[in-house]
Amino acid sequence: MSIQVLPLAPPDVQVVSVLADAIWRHHYAGIISSEQIEYMLAQRYQPTVILTQLSTAGIWWRKLALNEEIIGFCCCMVTDNPKELKIDKLYIHCNHHRKGYGALLVAEAIKIMRENNLQSLILTVNKHNQTAIDAYHKYGFEITRDSIVDIGEGFIMNDYLMTLAPTKMRKT
Ligand SMILES: CC(C)(COP(=O)(O)OP(=O)(O)OC[C@H]1O[C@@H](n2cnc3c(N)ncnc32)[C@H](O)[C@@H]1OP(=O)(O)O)[C@@H](O)C(=O)NCCC(=O)NCCS
């Protein structure tokens, strides 16, 4: 069995878009409305959107490949604070949860942060997404504050902002 974290390439984009669709419809049912799921999928996971991001400075997409099948992905980007990296997307298909793969993608985000001389790592997570909150605590993130963002068309992201604890930032 081979599990790898690799840069996402243009030929992978269609697969990741379909995978995001499946993960979101399954995972967020009961957390956000089906209308908001459709809106956010269209806004964030259309192949053209991902393709543009692949060639944008300050954005890094990675795929998680199990025996060459893409089973998850993450996307990190520099925020308005030029020294801060945000894990903007972190998703693994439910058939492959709790095997430490999320930890691999977070380790990759920490690597990207260090390689680019960035100083902090943040993310936002829906307040009702308890399994993800538990996972982030396990990885060393702490809830810093609320993050309530209007994303248009009457939809709101009601999230916590979490920050990687300084003790986890040091090189081991
Ligand atoms: C959150 C996520 C990325 C974690 O990845 P993972 O590979 O499953 O997690 P890991 O194996 O590295 O760590 C597991 C921890 O996550 C939590 N967790 C993940 N899946 C869980 C589940 N189905 N039930 C309960 N806890 C779960 C637990 O705290 C677990 O720790 P434990 O196994 O020691 O109890 C993954 O579960 C996922 O993609 N979830 C759905 C999408 C999502 O919510 N993404 C985050 C958006 S902000």
mmCIF file of C-alpha atoms and ligand atoms in Angstrom:
data_model
loop_
_atom_site.group_PDB
_atom_site.id
_atom_site.type_symbol
_atom_site.label_atom_id
_atom_site.label_comp_id
_atom_site.label_asym_id
_atom_site.label_seq_id
_atom_site.Cartn_x
_atom_site.Cartn_y
_atom_site.Cartn_z
ATOM 1 C CA MET A 1 0.000 0.000 0.000
ATOM 2 C CA SER A 2 1.333 3.435 -0.881
ATOM 3 C CA ILE A 3 0.031 6.685 0.580
ATOM 4 C CA GLN A 4 1.476 9.919 -0.774
ATOM 5 C CA VAL A 5 0.919 13.667 -0.499
ATOM 6 C CA LEU A 6 1.721 15.243 -3.875
ATOM 7 C CA PRO A 7 1.192 18.590 -5.618
ATOM 8 C CA LEU A 8 -2.116 18.692 -7.447
ATOM 9 C CA ALA A 9 -1.649 18.946 -11.215
ATOM 10 C CA PRO A 10 -4.084 20.164 -13.894
ATOM 11 C CA PRO A 11 -5.038 16.603 -14.998
ATOM 12 C CA ASP A 12 -6.183 15.900 -11.379
ATOM 13 C CA VAL A 13 -8.596 18.801 -11.199
ATOM 14 C CA GLN A 14 -11.675 17.046 -12.555
ATOM 15 C CA VAL A 15 -11.224 14.141 -10.113
ATOM 16 C CA VAL A 16 -10.827 16.496 -7.148
ATOM 17 C CA SER A 17 -13.925 18.432 -8.162
ATOM 18 C CA VAL A 18 -15.988 15.210 -8.239
ATOM 19 C CA LEU A 19 -14.443 14.024 -4.960
ATOM 20 C CA ALA A 20 -15.247 17.350 -3.249
ATOM 21 C CA ASP A 21 -18.813 17.030 -4.467
ATOM 22 C CA ALA A 22 -19.181 13.561 -2.891
ATOM 23 C CA ILE A 23 -17.462 14.491 0.380
ATOM 24 C CA TRP A 24 -19.415 17.727 0.852
ATOM 25 C CA ARG A 25 -22.874 16.269 0.139
ATOM 26 C CA HIS A 26 -22.189 13.434 2.578
ATOM 27 C CA HIS A 27 -20.323 15.261 5.321
ATOM 28 C CA TYR A 28 -22.145 18.597 5.512
ATOM 29 C CA ALA A 29 -25.716 17.234 5.339
ATOM 30 C CA GLY A 30 -27.067 18.141 8.793
ATOM 31 C CA ILE A 31 -24.341 20.753 9.363
ATOM 32 C CA ILE A 32 -25.267 23.316 6.677
ATOM 33 C CA SER A 33 -28.289 23.544 4.377
ATOM 34 C CA SER A 34 -28.314 21.700 1.047
ATOM 35 C CA GLU A 35 -28.668 25.123 -0.653
ATOM 36 C CA GLN A 36 -25.489 26.343 1.020
ATOM 37 C CA ILE A 37 -23.671 23.118 0.080
ATOM 38 C CA GLU A 38 -24.573 23.644 -3.593
ATOM 39 C CA TYR A 39 -23.611 27.318 -3.437
ATOM 40 C CA MET A 40 -20.219 26.656 -1.843
ATOM 41 C CA LEU A 41 -19.417 23.728 -4.162
ATOM 42 C CA ALA A 42 -20.091 25.951 -7.176
ATOM 43 C CA GLN A 43 -18.073 28.811 -5.680
ATOM 44 C CA ARG A 44 -15.019 26.769 -4.643
ATOM 45 C CA TYR A 45 -14.779 23.477 -6.489
ATOM 46 C CA GLN A 46 -15.593 24.098 -10.125
ATOM 47 C CA PRO A 47 -12.652 22.793 -12.179
ATOM 48 C CA THR A 48 -12.022 26.259 -13.644
ATOM 49 C CA VAL A 49 -11.738 27.742 -10.136
ATOM 50 C CA ILE A 50 -9.227 25.092 -9.032
ATOM 51 C CA LEU A 51 -7.261 25.394 -12.281
ATOM 52 C CA THR A 52 -6.875 29.145 -11.808
ATOM 53 C CA GLN A 53 -5.675 28.607 -8.249
ATOM 54 C CA LEU A 54 -3.037 26.109 -9.408
ATOM 55 C CA SER A 55 -1.256 28.908 -11.211
ATOM 56 C CA THR A 56 -1.784 31.566 -8.531
ATOM 57 C CA ALA A 57 1.136 32.581 -6.302
ATOM 58 C CA GLY A 58 0.516 32.038 -2.590
ATOM 59 C CA ILE A 59 -1.878 29.099 -3.089
ATOM 60 C CA TRP A 60 -0.818 25.470 -2.733
ATOM 61 C CA TRP A 61 -3.038 22.492 -3.606
ATOM 62 C CA ARG A 62 -2.036 18.977 -2.569
ATOM 63 C CA LYS A 63 -3.621 15.606 -3.303
ATOM 64 C CA LEU A 64 -3.636 12.553 -1.048
ATOM 65 C CA ALA A 65 -3.094 9.480 -3.217
ATOM 66 C CA LEU A 66 -3.674 5.929 -2.039
ATOM 67 C CA ASN A 67 -2.145 3.539 -4.568
ATOM 68 C CA GLU A 68 -2.515 6.375 -7.103
ATOM 69 C CA GLU A 69 -6.228 6.909 -6.374
ATOM 70 C CA ILE A 70 -6.977 10.421 -5.073
ATOM 71 C CA ILE A 71 -8.825 9.991 -1.753
ATOM 72 C CA GLY A 72 -8.359 13.470 -0.298
ATOM 73 C CA PHE A 73 -6.863 16.893 -0.798
ATOM 74 C CA CYS A 74 -5.897 20.113 0.901
ATOM 75 C CA CYS A 75 -5.411 23.686 -0.197
ATOM 76 C CA CYS A 76 -3.384 26.293 1.687
ATOM 77 C CA MET A 77 -3.148 29.995 0.983
ATOM 78 C CA VAL A 78 -1.446 33.075 2.347
ATOM 79 C CA THR A 79 -3.966 35.375 4.036
ATOM 80 C CA ASP A 80 -4.188 39.187 4.019
ATOM 81 C CA ASN A 81 -1.528 38.945 6.711
ATOM 82 C CA PRO A 82 1.514 38.147 4.523
ATOM 83 C CA LYS A 83 3.201 36.006 7.204
ATOM 84 C CA GLU A 84 0.155 33.817 7.817
ATOM 85 C CA LEU A 85 -0.820 30.589 6.043
ATOM 86 C CA LYS A 86 -4.402 29.287 6.120
ATOM 87 C CA ILE A 87 -5.489 25.704 5.530
ATOM 88 C CA ASP A 88 -8.451 26.665 3.377
ATOM 89 C CA LYS A 89 -9.558 23.120 2.486
ATOM 90 C CA LEU A 90 -8.806 19.741 4.062
ATOM 91 C CA TYR A 91 -10.954 16.834 2.967
ATOM 92 C CA ILE A 92 -10.622 13.056 3.005
ATOM 93 C CA HIS A 93 -13.225 10.584 1.744
ATOM 94 C CA CYS A 94 -15.133 9.041 4.666
ATOM 95 C CA ASN A 95 -14.000 5.511 3.717
ATOM 96 C CA HIS A 96 -10.489 6.573 4.705
ATOM 97 C CA HIS A 97 -10.989 8.558 7.917
ATOM 98 C CA ARG A 98 -9.097 7.923 11.150
ATOM 99 C CA LYS A 99 -6.024 6.414 9.591
ATOM 100 C CA GLY A 100 -3.774 9.384 10.248
ATOM 101 C CA TYR A 101 -4.107 10.745 6.709
ATOM 102 C CA GLY A 102 -5.444 14.109 7.906
ATOM 103 C CA ALA A 103 -2.298 14.396 10.019
ATOM 104 C CA LEU A 104 -0.200 13.849 6.871
ATOM 105 C CA LEU A 105 -1.926 16.753 5.106
ATOM 106 C CA VAL A 106 -1.502 19.030 8.136
ATOM 107 C CA ALA A 107 2.204 18.075 8.271
ATOM 108 C CA GLU A 108 2.430 19.128 4.609
ATOM 109 C CA ALA A 109 0.814 22.485 5.444
ATOM 110 C CA ILE A 110 3.397 23.021 8.200
ATOM 111 C CA LYS A 111 6.133 22.188 5.669
ATOM 112 C CA ILE A 112 4.723 24.746 3.193
ATOM 113 C CA MET A 113 4.603 27.327 5.993
ATOM 114 C CA ARG A 114 8.253 26.767 6.909
ATOM 115 C CA GLU A 115 9.547 26.582 3.327
ATOM 116 C CA ASN A 116 7.941 29.940 2.582
ATOM 117 C CA ASN A 117 9.153 31.629 5.776
ATOM 118 C CA LEU A 118 5.618 32.091 7.078
ATOM 119 C CA GLN A 119 5.039 32.383 10.801
ATOM 120 C CA SER A 120 1.588 31.100 11.642
ATOM 121 C CA LEU A 121 -0.914 28.501 10.490
ATOM 122 C CA ILE A 122 -4.654 29.028 10.841
ATOM 123 C CA LEU A 123 -7.900 27.476 9.591
ATOM 124 C CA THR A 124 -11.608 27.958 10.041
ATOM 125 C CA VAL A 125 -14.035 25.171 10.844
ATOM 126 C CA ASN A 126 -17.818 25.096 11.119
ATOM 127 C CA LYS A 127 -18.871 25.255 14.775
ATOM 128 C CA HIS A 128 -20.945 22.073 14.346
ATOM 129 C CA ASN A 129 -18.229 20.065 12.580
ATOM 130 C CA GLN A 130 -17.213 18.340 15.797
ATOM 131 C CA THR A 131 -15.132 15.488 14.301
ATOM 132 C CA ALA A 132 -12.968 17.998 12.440
ATOM 133 C CA ILE A 133 -12.657 20.199 15.552
ATOM 134 C CA ASP A 134 -11.536 17.112 17.497
ATOM 135 C CA ALA A 135 -9.015 16.265 14.787
ATOM 136 C CA TYR A 136 -7.618 19.811 14.758
ATOM 137 C CA HIS A 137 -7.231 19.791 18.531
ATOM 138 C CA LYS A 138 -5.349 16.532 18.171
ATOM 139 C CA TYR A 139 -3.015 18.137 15.618
ATOM 140 C CA GLY A 140 -2.261 21.010 18.032
ATOM 141 C CA PHE A 141 -4.667 23.756 16.898
ATOM 142 C CA GLU A 142 -6.498 25.902 19.430
ATOM 143 C CA ILE A 143 -9.719 27.881 19.006
ATOM 144 C CA THR A 144 -8.683 31.539 18.787
ATOM 145 C CA ARG A 145 -11.992 33.288 18.092
ATOM 146 C CA ASP A 146 -15.283 33.148 16.214
ATOM 147 C CA SER A 147 -15.188 33.651 12.446
ATOM 148 C CA ILE A 148 -18.576 34.634 11.055
ATOM 149 C CA VAL A 149 -18.342 35.497 7.360
ATOM 150 C CA ASP A 150 -21.014 36.558 4.875
ATOM 151 C CA ILE A 151 -20.284 34.604 1.669
ATOM 152 C CA GLY A 152 -23.060 36.141 -0.406
ATOM 153 C CA GLU A 153 -26.614 35.235 -1.477
ATOM 154 C CA GLY A 154 -27.690 35.249 2.167
ATOM 155 C CA PHE A 155 -25.256 32.498 3.222
ATOM 156 C CA ILE A 156 -23.071 32.782 6.312
ATOM 157 C CA MET A 157 -20.092 30.690 7.417
ATOM 158 C CA ASN A 158 -20.436 30.345 11.174
ATOM 159 C CA ASP A 159 -16.985 29.070 12.072
ATOM 160 C CA TYR A 160 -14.288 28.986 14.696
ATOM 161 C CA LEU A 161 -10.884 30.293 13.751
ATOM 162 C CA MET A 162 -8.213 27.888 14.988
ATOM 163 C CA THR A 163 -4.482 28.585 15.212
ATOM 164 C CA LEU A 164 -1.637 26.091 15.434
ATOM 165 C CA ALA A 165 -0.179 26.365 18.927
ATOM 166 C CA PRO A 166 3.304 27.952 19.036
ATOM 167 C CA THR A 167 4.772 24.792 20.625
ATOM 168 C CA LYS A 168 3.811 22.849 17.463
ATOM 169 C CA MET A 169 5.531 25.362 15.184
ATOM 170 C CA ARG A 170 9.057 24.509 16.212
ATOM 171 C CA LYS A 171 11.096 22.102 14.169
ATOM 172 C CA THR A 172 11.390 18.714 15.838
HETATM 173 C C1 LIG B 1 -11.173 16.136 9.558
HETATM 174 C C2 LIG B 1 -10.384 15.125 8.738
HETATM 175 C C3 LIG B 1 -9.575 15.855 7.680
HETATM 176 C C4 LIG B 1 -9.444 14.369 9.671
HETATM 177 O O1 LIG B 1 -8.723 13.438 8.896
HETATM 178 P P1 LIG B 1 -8.532 11.897 9.383
HETATM 179 O O2 LIG B 1 -7.528 11.282 8.504
HETATM 180 O O3 LIG B 1 -9.870 11.279 9.483
HETATM 181 O O4 LIG B 1 -7.958 12.150 10.831
HETATM 182 P P2 LIG B 1 -6.686 11.487 11.554
HETATM 183 O O5 LIG B 1 -6.721 10.012 11.374
HETATM 184 O O6 LIG B 1 -5.439 12.231 11.202
HETATM 185 O O7 LIG B 1 -7.032 11.901 13.036
HETATM 186 C C5 LIG B 1 -8.136 11.353 13.541
HETATM 187 C C6 LIG B 1 -8.855 12.258 14.503
HETATM 188 O O8 LIG B 1 -9.868 12.990 13.832
HETATM 189 C C7 LIG B 1 -11.112 12.826 14.542
HETATM 190 N N1 LIG B 1 -11.999 12.050 13.647
HETATM 191 C C8 LIG B 1 -11.837 11.937 12.307
HETATM 192 N N2 LIG B 1 -12.862 11.217 11.789
HETATM 193 C C9 LIG B 1 -13.668 10.895 12.792
HETATM 194 C C10 LIG B 1 -14.891 10.188 12.871
HETATM 195 N N3 LIG B 1 -15.489 9.676 11.794
HETATM 196 N N4 LIG B 1 -15.444 10.051 14.089
HETATM 197 C C11 LIG B 1 -14.881 10.568 15.181
HETATM 198 N N5 LIG B 1 -13.707 11.241 15.163
HETATM 199 C C12 LIG B 1 -13.108 11.411 13.985
HETATM 200 C C13 LIG B 1 -10.765 12.107 15.831
HETATM 201 O O9 LIG B 1 -10.424 13.085 16.800
HETATM 202 C C14 LIG B 1 -9.541 11.345 15.457
HETATM 203 O O10 LIG B 1 -8.661 11.041 16.501
HETATM 204 P P3 LIG B 1 -8.662 9.548 17.137
HETATM 205 O O11 LIG B 1 -8.761 8.590 15.974
HETATM 206 O O12 LIG B 1 -7.372 9.479 17.892
HETATM 207 O O13 LIG B 1 -9.882 9.531 18.003
HETATM 208 C C15 LIG B 1 -11.312 14.093 8.054
HETATM 209 O O14 LIG B 1 -11.988 13.378 9.055
HETATM 210 C C16 LIG B 1 -12.301 14.685 7.077
HETATM 211 O O15 LIG B 1 -11.998 14.854 5.900
HETATM 212 N N6 LIG B 1 -13.526 14.965 7.551
HETATM 213 C C17 LIG B 1 -14.606 15.389 6.697
HETATM 214 C C18 LIG B 1 -14.383 16.731 6.064
HETATM 215 C C19 LIG B 1 -14.070 17.826 7.042
HETATM 216 O O16 LIG B 1 -14.773 18.054 7.991
HETATM 217 N N7 LIG B 1 -12.962 18.523 6.763
HETATM 218 C C20 LIG B 1 -12.526 19.652 7.566
HETATM 219 C C21 LIG B 1 -13.191 20.896 7.070
HETATM 220 S S1 LIG B 1 -12.722 22.319 8.032
#
